[in-house]
Amino acid sequence: MVNMTVNNTIAHQRLILSGDRERFKELLRRRLIECGWRDQVRVLCRDAVKENESSNVTFDGLVSKVTPRARALVPDTVKKELLQKIKTHLLTQKEP
Amino acid sequence: MNDNGCIHLNNFKAAKGTNPYKIVHAFFVSCTSFEARRYKATSCLCFTCGQPGPRMHSCLHCIYFACYGGHIQEHSKSKKHFLYVDLSYGNIFCGQCQDYIYDRELTEIAMAHKLKQAKSLGISMPFMPWLPNSNEAMALRRLRKRRLISVHTTIGLRGLQNLGSTCFMNCIVQTLIHTPLLRDYFLGEKHKCKAQGSSKCLVCEVSKLFQEFYSGAKTPLTLHRLLHLIWTHARHLAGYEQQDAHEFFIATLDVLHRHCMNGVEGNVEKPENGRCNCIIDQIFTGGLQSDVVCTSCSGVSTTIDPFWDISLDVAGPGSLQACLERFTRAEHLGSAAKIKCSNCRAYRESTKQLTLETLPIVASFHLKRFEHSSQIDRKISAFVSFPAELDMTPFMSSHRRAVDVGVDNNNAPEGLFEDNRYSLFAVVNHLGSLDAGHYTAYVRQMKGNWFKCDDHMITRASLREVLDSEGYLLFYHKTVLEYDCEVS
């Protein structure tokens, strides 16, 4: 378990170092826009703000309210594509 | 919510300026250099629990990284360091206001860093929504008339009168009018003409045509002025007989391209790496790579030529992808066609391979259905299937190279982030025989709606009908557009 965390941290650091983390983020961002997820989440946020119009809406309040539903809305195809691409990418990386 | 920050941030800025934010942002949010990425990779761990998350923040008052799971809040309270930066998005949290706050000056810094990061990583610029400038905002306020576009609208659709065998022109005009990026260019009135009002500029004529198509009127248009302009500038097309739609398409692009050069459109006249930057070239020009390999020394001579369309042999294959596969296959040139190898300094047998080095935004395919030889002129009506969505990756030079050296391209890092998907938006068909034929076009208008344009008649069509048609000219538009990184 400890070993697993160390490996994860190394993989994480390597992705940042090579800039590939940003590239994957960009790919994910693009897919979420394409499939309409961003628009759906925007509607969720708008509704949440409208519901609480009288009280002060904070970022954290919005996050805790919208996150569970927003997560559930991410299509499986997007998750699968990202998972598969990150996996292949990490496996083909040469040892530095 | 406004973008003037809060009193606490403004006090902080007055005392220490924007530099603390600049440094944190450039090193730990949007890394603007390799050095920055190294710092981010090795030091962005919570000082309290050692984890890389959740939601890492950096203190703006001192050097302290901590997670949003409670540790950054602890630090903030105990040290009275109230401002901290979210390291994923660069937003600033104010512990006294108990929320994220937005400051225009710092947002601009963040945007500049984002662009710099995108450029350093070679990824496309993040999309920025259009914000009207003061002139545009004023114009919007002044023009009160609004038009609501519904899903079932027919705006943008108009029939074109046949002026005596001018269906070849009508179907190309319909295609150009329904080219998404060209439409955006013309409806955005981006063409600024030098020869204003001289009515000799084809670009101006097309610009007027877009206004006619989108005026909301439904009566068919008569294109005699456009036809006359093309006759004047491409003399080989003049006359009242039926012309080849493909030839007309290329001639039209050529005249438009030449007239753009006469215009005063920004940086049209300073060609970037030798290539023209006019709207026609930006949309339609790709680069075709030709590799000639000497069979005795394996030396490669590579040339890259611009192209506006790809002409494909139709005898045999059966599908567009198969045609393209054959088009990009290495071909042995044989002993009758020896080429001088610069390496061997002798005439050698060689192989030649064509691949796509750069892809245009609009990929136009010409299926060679007309065969002209000394013996016979004939039309090849062979069925060639074509998809609604096309991935061009297998025909790219970079991909072919990877395949040749035996690398599975799915694993090649550069292939991972490339997006070469295209979607069909227009199909020109030739009906009938070689000497007594007629042209029609299918065009896509609004999302997923197809229409058949048969001169003055426009009828709704299904995608199935489009895909089942014979196909002479096929037009694909890039599905995802990249944004250019302009860093000043």
Coordinates of C-alpha atoms in Angstrom, one line a residue:
Chain A
M1 CA 0.0 0.0 0.0
V2 CA 2.8 2.4 0.9
N3 CA 4.7 1.3 -2.2
M4 CA 1.5 2.0 -4.2
T5 CA 1.4 5.6 -2.9
V6 CA 5.0 6.2 -3.8
N7 CA 4.5 4.9 -7.3
N8 CA 1.4 7.1 -7.7
T9 CA 3.4 10.1 -6.6
I10 CA 6.2 9.4 -9.0
A11 CA 3.8 8.9 -11.9
H12 CA 2.1 12.1 -10.9
Q13 CA 5.4 14.0 -10.7
R14 CA 6.5 12.6 -14.1
L15 CA 3.3 13.7 -15.7
I16 CA 3.7 17.2 -14.4
L17 CA 7.4 17.3 -15.4
S18 CA 6.8 16.3 -19.0
G19 CA 3.8 18.6 -19.3
D20 CA 1.6 15.7 -20.2
R21 CA -0.6 16.3 -17.2
E22 CA -1.7 19.6 -18.9
R23 CA -2.1 17.8 -22.2
F24 CA -4.4 15.2 -20.6
K25 CA -6.3 18.0 -18.8
E26 CA -6.8 19.8 -22.1
L27 CA -8.0 16.6 -23.8
L28 CA -10.4 15.9 -20.9
R29 CA -11.7 19.5 -21.0
R30 CA -12.3 19.2 -24.7
R31 CA -14.2 15.9 -24.4
L32 CA -16.4 17.3 -21.6
I33 CA -17.3 20.3 -23.8
E34 CA -18.0 18.1 -26.8
C35 CA -20.3 15.8 -25.0
G36 CA -22.3 18.6 -23.5
W37 CA -21.2 18.0 -19.9
R38 CA -20.0 21.5 -19.4
D39 CA -23.4 22.9 -20.4
Q40 CA -25.2 20.4 -18.2
V41 CA -23.1 21.4 -15.2
R42 CA -23.6 25.1 -16.0
V43 CA -27.3 24.5 -15.7
L44 CA -26.9 22.7 -12.4
C45 CA -24.9 25.6 -11.0
R46 CA -27.4 28.1 -12.3
D47 CA -30.3 26.2 -10.6
A48 CA -28.3 25.9 -7.4
V49 CA -27.7 29.6 -7.3
K50 CA -31.4 30.4 -8.1
E51 CA -32.5 28.1 -5.2
N52 CA -30.4 30.1 -2.8
E53 CA -31.0 33.5 -4.2
S54 CA -31.8 35.0 -0.9
S55 CA -28.7 33.8 1.0
N56 CA -25.1 34.3 0.1
V57 CA -23.8 31.7 -2.4
T58 CA -20.2 30.6 -1.8
F59 CA -17.9 28.6 -4.0
D60 CA -17.6 25.8 -1.5
G61 CA -21.4 25.7 -1.1
L62 CA -21.8 25.4 -4.8
V63 CA -19.1 22.7 -5.1
S64 CA -20.6 20.5 -2.4
K65 CA -24.0 20.8 -3.9
V66 CA -23.2 20.3 -7.6
T67 CA -20.2 17.9 -7.4
P68 CA -22.0 14.6 -6.8
R69 CA -24.4 15.1 -9.7
A70 CA -21.7 16.6 -12.0
R71 CA -19.5 13.5 -11.4
A72 CA -22.4 11.2 -12.2
L73 CA -23.0 13.0 -15.5
V74 CA -19.5 12.3 -16.9
P75 CA -20.1 9.8 -19.7
D76 CA -18.5 6.4 -19.4
T77 CA -17.0 6.7 -22.9
V78 CA -15.0 9.8 -21.7
K79 CA -13.8 8.1 -18.6
K80 CA -12.7 5.0 -20.6
E81 CA -10.9 7.0 -23.2
L82 CA -8.9 9.0 -20.6
L83 CA -8.2 5.9 -18.5
Q84 CA -7.0 3.9 -21.5
K85 CA -4.8 6.8 -22.9
I86 CA -3.2 7.6 -19.5
K87 CA -2.5 3.9 -18.9
T88 CA -0.9 3.4 -22.4
H89 CA 1.0 6.6 -22.0
L90 CA 2.5 5.7 -18.6
L91 CA 3.3 2.1 -19.7
T92 CA 5.2 3.3 -22.8
Q93 CA 7.2 6.0 -20.9
K94 CA 10.9 5.2 -20.8
E95 CA 12.8 5.3 -17.5
P96 CA 14.5 8.7 -17.3
Chain B
M1 CA -19.7 39.0 -7.9
N2 CA -17.3 41.6 -9.4
D3 CA -13.7 41.5 -10.6
N4 CA -12.5 44.3 -8.3
G5 CA -11.2 41.8 -5.7
C6 CA -11.9 42.6 -2.1
I7 CA -10.7 45.2 0.4
H8 CA -8.2 42.6 1.9
L9 CA -6.7 41.7 -1.5
N10 CA -6.5 45.4 -2.5
N11 CA -4.6 46.2 0.8
F12 CA -2.3 43.3 0.1
K13 CA -1.7 44.5 -3.5
A14 CA -1.0 48.1 -2.2
A15 CA 1.6 46.8 0.2
K16 CA 3.3 44.0 -1.9
G17 CA 2.2 44.5 -5.5
T18 CA 1.2 41.7 -7.8
N19 CA 4.6 40.0 -7.8
P20 CA 3.8 37.3 -5.1
Y21 CA 0.8 36.2 -7.2
K22 CA 2.8 36.3 -10.4
I23 CA 5.5 34.0 -9.1
V24 CA 3.1 31.5 -7.6
H25 CA 1.1 31.4 -10.8
A26 CA 4.0 31.1 -13.2
F27 CA 5.7 28.3 -11.2
F28 CA 2.8 26.3 -9.7
V29 CA -0.4 27.0 -11.6
S30 CA 0.5 27.5 -15.3
C31 CA 4.1 26.5 -15.6
T32 CA 5.7 28.8 -18.1
S33 CA 9.0 26.9 -18.4
F34 CA 10.6 23.5 -17.8
E35 CA 12.2 24.8 -14.7
A36 CA 8.8 25.8 -13.3
R37 CA 7.4 22.3 -14.1
R38 CA 10.3 20.8 -12.1
Y39 CA 9.5 22.9 -9.1
K40 CA 5.8 22.1 -9.4
A41 CA 6.4 18.4 -9.8
T42 CA 8.7 18.1 -6.8
S43 CA 7.4 20.6 -4.3
C44 CA 3.6 20.8 -4.6
L45 CA 2.9 18.6 -1.6
C46 CA 1.0 19.5 1.5
F47 CA 3.4 20.8 4.1
T48 CA 1.2 19.3 6.8
C49 CA 0.2 15.8 5.5
G50 CA 2.6 15.3 2.6
Q51 CA -0.2 14.5 0.1
P52 CA -0.5 16.1 -3.4
G53 CA -4.2 17.0 -2.7
P54 CA -7.1 17.4 -2.5
R55 CA -7.1 20.9 -4.1
M56 CA -3.6 22.2 -3.3
H57 CA -3.3 25.8 -2.3
S58 CA -0.3 28.1 -1.8
C59 CA -0.2 30.8 0.8
L60 CA 0.3 34.3 -0.8
H61 CA 2.1 35.7 2.2
C62 CA 4.8 33.1 2.8
I63 CA 6.1 29.9 1.3
Y64 CA 3.6 27.3 2.4
F65 CA 1.7 24.7 0.4
A66 CA -1.2 22.9 1.9
C67 CA -4.3 21.0 0.9
Y68 CA -7.9 22.3 1.0
G69 CA -8.8 19.4 3.2
G70 CA -8.3 21.7 6.2
H71 CA -4.5 22.3 6.3
I72 CA -4.4 25.5 4.3
Q73 CA -7.2 26.8 6.5
E74 CA -5.2 25.9 9.6
H75 CA -2.2 27.7 8.3
S76 CA -4.2 30.7 7.3
K77 CA -5.9 31.0 10.8
S78 CA -2.8 30.4 12.9
K79 CA -0.5 32.8 10.9
K80 CA -3.2 35.3 10.0
H81 CA -2.1 34.8 6.3
F82 CA -5.6 35.2 4.9
L83 CA -4.9 35.1 1.1
Y84 CA -4.1 31.8 -0.6
V85 CA -4.1 30.6 -4.3
D86 CA -5.7 27.5 -5.7
L87 CA -3.0 25.7 -7.6
S88 CA -5.3 24.0 -10.1
Y89 CA -7.1 27.1 -11.4
G90 CA -5.2 30.1 -10.0
N91 CA -8.1 31.6 -8.1
I92 CA -7.5 33.5 -4.9
F93 CA -9.3 32.6 -1.7
C94 CA -9.8 35.3 1.0
G95 CA -10.0 33.8 4.5
Q96 CA -11.7 36.9 5.8
C97 CA -14.4 37.0 3.1
Q98 CA -14.6 33.2 3.2
D99 CA -14.8 32.8 -0.5
Y100 CA -12.8 33.0 -3.8
I101 CA -12.4 36.6 -5.0
Y102 CA -11.8 37.9 -8.5
D103 CA -9.5 40.6 -9.5
R104 CA -9.2 41.9 -13.0
E105 CA -5.5 42.7 -12.9
L106 CA -4.6 39.3 -11.5
T107 CA -6.9 37.5 -14.0
E108 CA -5.0 39.2 -16.8
I109 CA -1.7 37.9 -15.4
A110 CA -3.2 34.4 -15.2
M111 CA -4.4 34.6 -18.8
A112 CA -0.9 35.6 -20.0
H113 CA 0.7 32.7 -18.2
K114 CA -1.9 30.3 -19.5
L115 CA -1.0 31.3 -23.1
K116 CA 2.7 31.0 -22.4
Q117 CA 2.2 27.6 -20.9
A118 CA 0.1 26.4 -23.9
K119 CA 2.7 27.7 -26.3
S120 CA 5.6 26.0 -24.4
L121 CA 3.7 22.7 -24.4
G122 CA 2.5 23.0 -28.0
I123 CA -1.1 22.6 -27.0
S124 CA -4.0 24.7 -28.4
M125 CA -4.8 28.0 -26.7
P126 CA -7.6 27.8 -24.2
F127 CA -10.9 29.0 -25.6
M128 CA -11.9 32.4 -24.6
P129 CA -15.5 33.5 -25.1
W130 CA -16.1 36.6 -27.2
L131 CA -16.5 39.7 -25.2
P132 CA -17.8 42.8 -27.0
N133 CA -15.5 45.8 -27.0
S134 CA -17.0 49.2 -26.3
N135 CA -17.9 49.8 -30.0
E136 CA -19.5 46.4 -30.4
A137 CA -21.4 46.8 -27.1
M138 CA -22.7 50.2 -28.3
A139 CA -23.8 48.7 -31.7
L140 CA -25.6 45.9 -29.9
R141 CA -27.5 48.4 -27.7
R142 CA -28.4 50.6 -30.8
L143 CA -29.7 47.7 -32.9
R144 CA -32.7 46.6 -31.0
K145 CA -34.0 44.2 -33.7
R146 CA -33.2 40.6 -32.7
R147 CA -33.9 37.5 -34.7
L148 CA -34.5 34.2 -32.9
I149 CA -33.1 31.2 -34.7
S150 CA -35.1 28.1 -34.0
V151 CA -34.0 24.5 -34.7
H152 CA -36.4 24.3 -37.6
T153 CA -35.3 27.5 -39.3
T154 CA -34.7 27.7 -43.0
I155 CA -32.5 30.7 -42.7
G156 CA -29.3 30.4 -44.8
L157 CA -31.1 28.3 -47.4
R158 CA -31.9 29.7 -50.8
G159 CA -32.3 28.2 -54.2
L160 CA -30.2 29.4 -57.2
Q161 CA -31.7 29.9 -60.7
N162 CA -30.2 27.9 -63.5
L163 CA -28.9 30.4 -66.0
G164 CA -28.5 27.7 -68.7
S165 CA -26.4 24.8 -67.6
T166 CA -25.0 26.6 -64.6
C167 CA -25.8 23.9 -62.1
F168 CA -22.0 23.3 -61.8
M169 CA -21.7 26.8 -60.4
N170 CA -24.8 26.5 -58.2
C171 CA -23.7 23.4 -56.4
I172 CA -20.2 24.9 -55.7
V173 CA -21.8 28.1 -54.4
Q174 CA -24.1 26.1 -52.2
T175 CA -21.0 24.3 -50.8
L176 CA -19.0 27.5 -50.1
I177 CA -22.0 29.2 -48.5
H178 CA -22.4 26.2 -46.2
T179 CA -18.8 26.0 -45.2
P180 CA -19.0 26.8 -41.5
L181 CA -15.7 28.7 -41.1
L182 CA -16.2 30.6 -44.4
R183 CA -19.7 31.6 -43.2
D184 CA -18.3 32.9 -39.9
Y185 CA -15.7 34.9 -41.8
F186 CA -18.1 36.6 -44.1
L187 CA -21.0 37.1 -41.7
G188 CA -18.4 38.6 -39.4
E189 CA -17.6 41.1 -42.2
K190 CA -13.9 40.3 -42.1
H191 CA -13.3 41.1 -45.7
K192 CA -12.0 44.7 -46.0
C193 CA -11.6 45.5 -49.6
K194 CA -9.1 47.9 -51.1
A195 CA -11.1 48.1 -54.4
Q196 CA -14.2 49.1 -52.5
G197 CA -17.3 49.5 -54.7
S198 CA -15.4 48.7 -57.9
S199 CA -17.6 45.6 -58.2
K200 CA -14.6 43.7 -59.6
C201 CA -13.7 41.8 -56.5
L202 CA -15.1 38.3 -56.2
V203 CA -14.6 38.2 -52.5
C204 CA -16.9 41.3 -52.1
E205 CA -19.4 39.5 -54.3
V206 CA -19.3 36.4 -52.1
S207 CA -19.7 38.6 -49.1
K208 CA -22.9 40.1 -50.6
L209 CA -24.1 36.6 -51.4
F210 CA -23.8 35.6 -47.8
Q211 CA -26.0 38.6 -46.8
E212 CA -28.5 37.5 -49.4
F213 CA -28.6 33.9 -48.1
Y214 CA -29.0 35.1 -44.5
S215 CA -31.5 37.9 -45.2
G216 CA -34.4 35.6 -44.4
A217 CA -35.9 35.9 -48.0
K218 CA -36.8 32.6 -49.6
T219 CA -37.0 33.4 -53.4
P220 CA -34.3 31.8 -55.5
L221 CA -31.2 34.0 -56.3
T222 CA -29.8 34.7 -59.7
L223 CA -26.0 34.6 -59.8
H224 CA -25.3 36.4 -63.1
R225 CA -22.8 38.9 -61.5
L226 CA -20.9 36.1 -59.9
L227 CA -20.8 34.1 -63.1
H228 CA -19.6 37.1 -65.0
L229 CA -16.9 37.8 -62.5
I230 CA -15.6 34.3 -62.8
W231 CA -15.8 34.4 -66.5
T232 CA -13.7 37.5 -66.5
H233 CA -11.1 36.1 -64.1
A234 CA -11.0 32.5 -65.2
R235 CA -11.4 32.7 -69.0
H236 CA -11.2 29.0 -69.6
L237 CA -14.6 28.6 -67.9
A238 CA -16.4 31.3 -70.0
G239 CA -19.3 30.1 -72.2
Y240 CA -22.7 28.6 -71.9
E241 CA -21.9 25.0 -72.0
Q242 CA -21.8 22.7 -69.0
Q243 CA -18.6 22.8 -67.0
D244 CA -16.9 20.4 -64.6
A245 CA -17.9 21.3 -61.0
H246 CA -14.5 20.3 -59.8
E247 CA -12.7 22.5 -62.2
F248 CA -15.0 25.4 -61.3
F249 CA -14.4 24.8 -57.6
I250 CA -10.6 25.1 -58.0
A251 CA -10.9 28.1 -60.3
T252 CA -13.2 29.8 -57.8
L253 CA -10.8 29.2 -54.9
D254 CA -8.0 30.5 -57.1
V255 CA -9.8 33.8 -58.0
L256 CA -10.9 34.3 -54.4
H257 CA -7.3 33.7 -53.2
R258 CA -6.0 36.2 -55.7
H259 CA -8.6 38.8 -54.8
C260 CA -7.9 38.4 -51.1
M261 CA -4.3 39.3 -51.8
N262 CA -5.5 42.6 -53.3
G263 CA -7.5 43.3 -50.2
V264 CA -6.1 44.9 -47.0
E265 CA -6.8 42.1 -44.6
G266 CA -4.4 42.5 -41.8
N267 CA -1.3 40.4 -42.3
V268 CA -2.4 38.8 -45.6
E269 CA 0.6 40.2 -47.4
K270 CA 3.3 38.9 -45.1
P271 CA 3.2 35.2 -46.0
E272 CA 4.1 33.1 -43.0
N273 CA 6.8 30.6 -43.8
G274 CA 6.2 31.2 -47.4
R275 CA 2.6 30.4 -47.2
C276 CA -0.3 32.7 -48.0
N277 CA -2.4 33.7 -45.0
C278 CA -5.6 34.6 -46.8
I279 CA -8.9 33.1 -45.6
I280 CA -9.0 30.7 -48.6
D281 CA -5.6 29.3 -47.7
Q282 CA -6.3 29.3 -44.0
I283 CA -9.3 27.1 -44.6
F284 CA -8.6 25.0 -47.7
T285 CA -4.8 24.6 -47.9
G286 CA -3.0 21.5 -46.7
G287 CA 0.5 20.2 -47.2
L288 CA 1.1 17.1 -49.3
Q289 CA 4.4 15.3 -48.5
S290 CA 6.1 13.3 -51.2
D291 CA 8.9 11.0 -50.2
V292 CA 11.1 9.5 -52.9
V293 CA 13.3 6.7 -51.6
C294 CA 16.2 5.4 -53.7
T295 CA 16.1 1.6 -53.8
S296 CA 19.9 1.3 -53.8
C297 CA 21.0 3.7 -51.1
S298 CA 17.7 4.2 -49.2
G299 CA 18.2 7.9 -49.3
V300 CA 15.0 9.9 -49.0
S301 CA 14.2 13.1 -50.8
T302 CA 11.2 14.9 -49.3
T303 CA 9.2 17.7 -50.8
I304 CA 6.0 19.3 -49.5
D305 CA 3.5 20.9 -51.8
P306 CA 0.4 22.8 -50.9
F307 CA -3.0 21.4 -52.0
W308 CA -6.6 22.5 -52.1
D309 CA -8.1 19.1 -52.7
I310 CA -7.2 15.5 -53.2
S311 CA -8.2 13.7 -56.4
L312 CA -8.7 10.0 -55.8
D313 CA -9.0 7.1 -58.2
V314 CA -12.3 5.3 -57.8
A315 CA -11.7 2.1 -59.8
G316 CA -11.4 -0.7 -57.3
P317 CA -11.5 0.5 -53.7
G318 CA -15.1 0.8 -52.6
S319 CA -14.8 3.3 -49.8
L320 CA -13.3 6.7 -49.3
Q321 CA -10.9 5.3 -46.6
A322 CA -9.7 2.6 -49.0
C323 CA -9.1 5.3 -51.7
L324 CA -7.1 7.3 -49.2
E325 CA -5.2 4.2 -48.1
R326 CA -4.2 3.5 -51.7
F327 CA -3.4 7.2 -52.3
T328 CA -0.9 7.2 -49.4
R329 CA 0.7 3.8 -50.2
A330 CA 4.3 3.6 -51.3
E331 CA 4.5 3.0 -55.0
H332 CA 7.4 1.5 -56.9
L333 CA 8.3 3.7 -59.8
G334 CA 9.9 0.9 -61.9
S335 CA 12.8 0.8 -64.2
A336 CA 11.2 3.0 -66.8
A337 CA 11.0 6.0 -64.5
K338 CA 14.4 6.3 -62.9
I339 CA 15.1 9.4 -60.9
K340 CA 18.4 11.0 -60.2
C341 CA 19.4 10.2 -56.6
S342 CA 21.4 13.1 -55.1
N343 CA 23.1 10.7 -52.8
C344 CA 24.3 8.1 -55.4
R345 CA 24.7 10.8 -58.1
A346 CA 23.1 8.4 -60.5
Y347 CA 19.7 7.6 -62.0
R348 CA 18.1 4.9 -59.8
E349 CA 14.9 3.1 -59.4
S350 CA 12.9 4.4 -56.5
T351 CA 9.7 4.2 -54.5
K352 CA 7.4 7.2 -54.0
Q353 CA 5.0 7.8 -51.2
L354 CA 2.5 10.6 -50.7
T355 CA 1.2 11.5 -47.2
L356 CA -0.5 14.4 -45.7
E357 CA 1.9 16.6 -43.8
T358 CA -0.6 19.2 -42.7
L359 CA -4.3 19.0 -42.9
P360 CA -6.6 21.8 -44.1
I361 CA -9.6 22.8 -42.0
V362 CA -11.8 21.8 -44.9
A363 CA -10.7 18.6 -46.6
S364 CA -12.1 18.4 -50.1
F365 CA -12.0 15.1 -52.0
H366 CA -12.5 14.7 -55.7
L367 CA -13.5 11.3 -56.8
K368 CA -12.2 10.8 -60.3
R369 CA -15.4 9.7 -62.0
F370 CA -14.6 11.1 -65.4
E371 CA -12.0 9.3 -67.4
H372 CA -10.6 11.1 -70.4
S373 CA -8.2 9.2 -72.6
S374 CA -7.4 9.3 -76.3
Q375 CA -9.6 6.3 -76.9
I376 CA -12.6 7.0 -74.7
D377 CA -14.3 9.5 -72.5
R378 CA -16.4 7.8 -69.9
K379 CA -18.0 8.2 -66.5
I380 CA -17.2 5.6 -63.7
S381 CA -20.3 5.2 -61.6
A382 CA -18.6 2.7 -59.2
F383 CA -20.0 2.8 -55.7
V384 CA -17.7 4.5 -53.2
S385 CA -19.0 4.6 -49.7
F386 CA -18.0 7.6 -47.5
P387 CA -18.5 8.2 -43.8
A388 CA -20.2 11.0 -42.0
E389 CA -17.3 11.2 -39.6
L390 CA -13.7 10.6 -40.9
D391 CA -10.5 10.3 -38.9
M392 CA -7.6 11.4 -41.1
T393 CA -4.8 10.3 -38.7
P394 CA -3.9 7.1 -40.7
F395 CA -3.0 9.2 -43.8
M396 CA -0.7 11.7 -42.0
S397 CA 3.0 11.7 -42.7
S398 CA 3.8 11.4 -39.0
H399 CA 1.6 8.3 -38.6
R400 CA 2.9 6.6 -41.7
R401 CA 6.4 7.1 -40.5
A402 CA 5.6 5.5 -37.2
V403 CA 4.0 2.6 -38.9
D404 CA 7.0 2.1 -41.2
V405 CA 9.4 1.8 -38.3
G406 CA 7.1 -0.6 -36.6
V407 CA 5.9 1.6 -33.7
D408 CA 2.2 1.1 -32.8
N409 CA 1.1 4.7 -33.3
N410 CA -1.6 4.4 -30.6
N411 CA 1.3 4.4 -28.1
A412 CA 3.3 7.2 -29.7
P413 CA 3.0 10.2 -27.4
E414 CA 2.4 12.8 -30.1
G415 CA -0.4 10.8 -31.6
L416 CA -2.2 10.8 -28.3
F417 CA -3.2 14.4 -28.3
E418 CA -3.7 15.0 -32.0
D419 CA -7.3 15.4 -33.1
N420 CA -7.7 14.8 -36.8
R421 CA -11.4 14.1 -36.9
Y422 CA -13.5 15.5 -39.7
S423 CA -17.2 15.6 -40.4
L424 CA -19.0 15.6 -43.7
F425 CA -20.8 18.9 -44.5
A426 CA -21.4 18.9 -48.3
V427 CA -21.5 16.4 -51.2
V428 CA -21.7 17.3 -54.9
N429 CA -23.3 14.7 -57.1
H430 CA -23.2 14.3 -60.9
L431 CA -26.3 12.7 -62.3
G432 CA -26.7 11.3 -65.8
S433 CA -24.1 10.7 -68.5
L434 CA -20.9 12.5 -69.4
D435 CA -22.5 14.8 -72.0
A436 CA -26.0 15.2 -70.7
G437 CA -25.5 15.5 -67.0
H438 CA -26.8 17.6 -64.1
Y439 CA -25.2 18.6 -60.8
T440 CA -26.9 18.7 -57.4
A441 CA -25.5 19.3 -53.9
Y442 CA -26.3 18.1 -50.4
V443 CA -25.4 20.6 -47.7
R444 CA -25.5 20.5 -43.9
Q445 CA -27.2 23.4 -42.3
M446 CA -27.7 24.0 -38.6
K447 CA -26.9 21.0 -36.5
G448 CA -27.4 17.7 -38.3
N449 CA -29.9 18.9 -40.8
W450 CA -29.3 18.1 -44.4
F451 CA -30.8 19.7 -47.5
K452 CA -30.7 18.8 -51.2
C453 CA -29.9 21.8 -53.5
D454 CA -31.1 21.2 -57.0
D455 CA -30.8 24.7 -58.6
H456 CA -33.9 26.7 -57.4
M457 CA -35.3 23.8 -55.4
I458 CA -34.3 23.1 -51.8
T459 CA -35.7 20.0 -50.2
R460 CA -35.0 18.4 -46.8
A461 CA -32.8 15.3 -47.0
S462 CA -31.7 12.6 -44.5
L463 CA -28.2 11.7 -43.7
R464 CA -28.8 8.2 -45.0
E465 CA -29.8 9.7 -48.4
V466 CA -26.6 11.7 -48.5
L467 CA -24.4 8.8 -47.6
D468 CA -26.2 6.6 -50.2
S469 CA -25.6 9.1 -53.0
E470 CA -22.9 8.5 -55.6
G471 CA -20.6 11.3 -54.6
Y472 CA -18.4 13.3 -56.9
L473 CA -17.0 16.0 -54.6
L474 CA -16.9 15.3 -50.8
F475 CA -16.3 18.1 -48.3
Y476 CA -15.3 17.5 -44.7
H477 CA -14.8 20.1 -42.0
K478 CA -12.5 19.7 -39.1
T479 CA -14.6 18.7 -36.1
V480 CA -12.5 20.4 -33.4
L481 CA -10.8 23.7 -34.2
E482 CA -7.5 24.6 -32.5
Y483 CA -6.9 28.1 -31.3
D484 CA -3.7 29.8 -32.3
C485 CA -1.4 30.9 -29.4
E486 CA -0.5 34.5 -29.9
V487 CA 1.9 35.6 -27.2
S488 CA 2.9 39.2 -27.3

